JSON list of C-alpha atoms in Angstrom, two decimals:
[
{"chain": "A", "resi": 728, "resn": "MET", "atom": "CA", "xyz": [-7.85, 6.59, 2.81]},
{"chain": "A", "resi": 729, "resn": "ASN", "atom": "CA", "xyz": [-4.53, 5.01, 2.28]},
{"chain": "A", "resi": 730, "resn": "GLY", "atom": "CA", "xyz": [-1.98, 6.18, -0.38]},
{"chain": "A", "resi": 731, "resn": "LYS", "atom": "CA", "xyz": [-0.44, 4.02, -3.02]},
{"chain": "A", "resi": 732, "resn": "CYS", "atom": "CA", "xyz": [3.29, 3.49, -3.56]},
{"chain": "A", "resi": 733, "resn": "PRO", "atom": "CA", "xyz": [4.51, 5.45, -6.56]},
{"chain": "A", "resi": 734, "resn": "LYS", "atom": "CA", "xyz": [6.71, 2.40, -7.82]},
{"chain": "A", "resi": 735, "resn": "CYS", "atom": "CA", "xyz": [4.70, -0.82, -7.23]},
{"chain": "A", "resi": 736, "resn": "GLU", "atom": "CA", "xyz": [1.26, 0.94, -6.88]},
{"chain": "A", "resi": 737, "resn": "LYS", "atom": "CA", "xyz": [0.26, -1.25, -3.99]},
{"chain": "A", "resi": 738, "resn": "ILE", "atom": "CA", "xyz": [-2.15, 0.35, -1.33]},
{"chain": "A", "resi": 739, "resn": "LEU", "atom": "CA", "xyz": [-0.04, 1.28, 1.76]},
{"chain": "A", "resi": 740, "resn": "THR", "atom": "CA", "xyz": [-1.74, 0.20, 5.02]},
{"chain": "A", "resi": 741, "resn": "TYR", "atom": "CA", "xyz": [1.53, 0.67, 6.86]},
{"chain": "A", "resi": 742, "resn": "ALA", "atom": "CA", "xyz": [5.03, 1.58, 6.23]},
{"chain": "A", "resi": 743, "resn": "THR", "atom": "CA", "xyz": [8.58, 0.40, 7.19]},
{"chain": "A", "resi": 744, "resn": "PHE", "atom": "CA", "xyz": [11.52, 2.55, 8.21]},
{"chain": "A", "resi": 745, "resn": "SER", "atom": "CA", "xyz": [15.28, 2.48, 8.29]},
{"chain": "A", "resi": 746, "resn": "THR", "atom": "CA", "xyz": [17.76, 4.77, 10.01]},
{"chain": "A", "resi": 747, "resn": "PRO", "atom": "CA", "xyz": [20.32, 5.88, 7.51]},
{"chain": "A", "resi": 748, "resn": "ASP", "atom": "CA", "xyz": [22.95, 8.62, 7.93]},
{"chain": "A", "resi": 749, "resn": "ILE", "atom": "CA", "xyz": [22.01, 11.83, 6.19]},
{"chain": "A", "resi": 750, "resn": "LYS", "atom": "CA", "xyz": [25.21, 13.65, 4.82]},
{"chain": "A", "resi": 751, "resn": "GLU", "atom": "CA", "xyz": [25.78, 17.06, 3.49]},
{"chain": "A", "resi": 752, "resn": "LEU", "atom": "CA", "xyz": [28.36, 17.79, 0.77]},
{"chain": "A", "resi": 753, "resn": "GLY", "atom": "CA", "xyz": [30.75, 19.48, 3.39]},
{"chain": "A", "resi": 754, "resn": "GLY", "atom": "CA", "xyz": [30.96, 16.15, 5.40]},
{"chain": "A", "resi": 755, "resn": "GLN", "atom": "CA", "xyz": [28.72, 16.82, 8.35]},
{"chain": "A", "resi": 756, "resn": "SER", "atom": "CA", "xyz": [26.10, 14.12, 8.92]},
{"chain": "A", "resi": 757, "resn": "TRP", "atom": "CA", "xyz": [23.12, 13.21, 11.07]},
{"chain": "A", "resi": 758, "resn": "LYS", "atom": "CA", "xyz": [21.14, 10.28, 12.01]},
{"chain": "A", "resi": 759, "resn": "GLY", "atom": "CA", "xyz": [18.22, 9.94, 9.59]},
{"chain": "A", "resi": 760, "resn": "ILE", "atom": "CA", "xyz": [14.96, 8.27, 9.12]},
{"chain": "A", "resi": 761, "resn": "SER", "atom": "CA", "xyz": [13.65, 6.82, 5.90]},
{"chain": "A", "resi": 762, "resn": "ILE", "atom": "CA", "xyz": [9.92, 5.72, 5.31]},
{"chain": "A", "resi": 763, "resn": "ASN", "atom": "CA", "xyz": [9.92, 2.78, 2.93]},
{"chain": "A", "resi": 764, "resn": "CYS", "atom": "CA", "xyz": [7.20, 0.91, 1.04]},
{"chain": "A", "resi": 765, "resn": "PRO", "atom": "CA", "xyz": [6.69, -2.49, 2.89]},
{"chain": "A", "resi": 766, "resn": "TYR", "atom": "CA", "xyz": [6.43, -4.30, -0.42]},
{"chain": "A", "resi": 767, "resn": "CYS", "atom": "CA", "xyz": [9.05, -3.08, -2.81]},
{"chain": "A", "resi": 768, "resn": "HIS", "atom": "CA", "xyz": [11.18, -1.07, -0.39]},
{"chain": "A", "resi": 769, "resn": "THR", "atom": "CA", "xyz": [10.99, 2.18, -2.34]},
{"chain": "A", "resi": 770, "resn": "VAL", "atom": "CA", "xyz": [12.08, 5.10, -0.21]},
{"chain": "A", "resi": 771, "resn": "LEU", "atom": "CA", "xyz": [8.99, 7.33, 0.09]},
{"chain": "A", "resi": 772, "resn": "SER", "atom": "CA", "xyz": [10.30, 9.97, 2.42]},
{"chain": "A", "resi": 773, "resn": "MET", "atom": "CA", "xyz": [13.69, 10.96, 4.28]},
{"chain": "A", "resi": 774, "resn": "ALA", "atom": "CA", "xyz": [14.20, 13.31, 7.11]},
{"chain": "A", "resi": 775, "resn": "ILE", "atom": "CA", "xyz": [16.76, 14.12, 9.86]},
{"chain": "A", "resi": 776, "resn": "ASP", "atom": "CA", "xyz": [15.58, 12.03, 12.96]},
{"chain": "A", "resi": 777, "resn": "PRO", "atom": "CA", "xyz": [14.16, 14.58, 15.22]},
{"chain": "A", "resi": 778, "resn": "ILE", "atom": "CA", "xyz": [14.82, 12.38, 18.44]},
{"chain": "A", "resi": 779, "resn": "ALA", "atom": "CA", "xyz": [18.43, 11.88, 17.59]},
{"chain": "A", "resi": 780, "resn": "LEU", "atom": "CA", "xyz": [18.74, 15.56, 16.66]},
{"chain": "A", "resi": 781, "resn": "LYS", "atom": "CA", "xyz": [17.16, 16.57, 19.99]},
{"chain": "A", "resi": 782, "resn": "ALA", "atom": "CA", "xyz": [19.77, 14.13, 21.86]},
{"chain": "A", "resi": 783, "resn": "ASP", "atom": "CA", "xyz": [22.53, 15.71, 19.90]},
{"chain": "A", "resi": 784, "resn": "ILE", "atom": "CA", "xyz": [21.52, 19.21, 20.96]},
{"chain": "A", "resi": 785, "resn": "ILE", "atom": "CA", "xyz": [21.30, 18.36, 24.61]},
{"chain": "A", "resi": 786, "resn": "ASN", "atom": "CA", "xyz": [24.61, 16.61, 24.54]},
{"chain": "A", "resi": 787, "resn": "GLY", "atom": "CA", "xyz": [26.26, 19.53, 22.89]},
{"chain": "A", "resi": 788, "resn": "VAL", "atom": "CA", "xyz": [24.76, 21.97, 25.48]},
{"chain": "A", "resi": 789, "resn": "LYS", "atom": "CA", "xyz": [25.99, 19.73, 28.32]},
{"chain": "A", "resi": 790, "resn": "LYS", "atom": "CA", "xyz": [29.42, 19.52, 26.85]},
{"chain": "A", "resi": 791, "resn": "ALA", "atom": "CA", "xyz": [29.42, 23.38, 26.49]},
{"chain": "A", "resi": 792, "resn": "LEU", "atom": "CA", "xyz": [28.35, 23.84, 30.10]},
{"chain": "A", "resi": 793, "resn": "GLY", "atom": "CA", "xyz": [31.02, 21.27, 31.38]},
{"chain": "A", "resi": 794, "resn": "ARG", "atom": "CA", "xyz": [28.74, 18.72, 32.57]}
]
């Protein structure tokens, strides 16, 4: 069963995504991902990109180990 967009109310058989930066008030930022309605482009969900976060952690550990 497919859901409906809360704005345009069209049935969602797929969604689009974009990759905005997500920033906290203190200024730190992460790569994010937003899931969007393909018809009206309303943002349906946002989160920190787990793949980019993993890469950031690995690079931070490598830097700390001097590699």
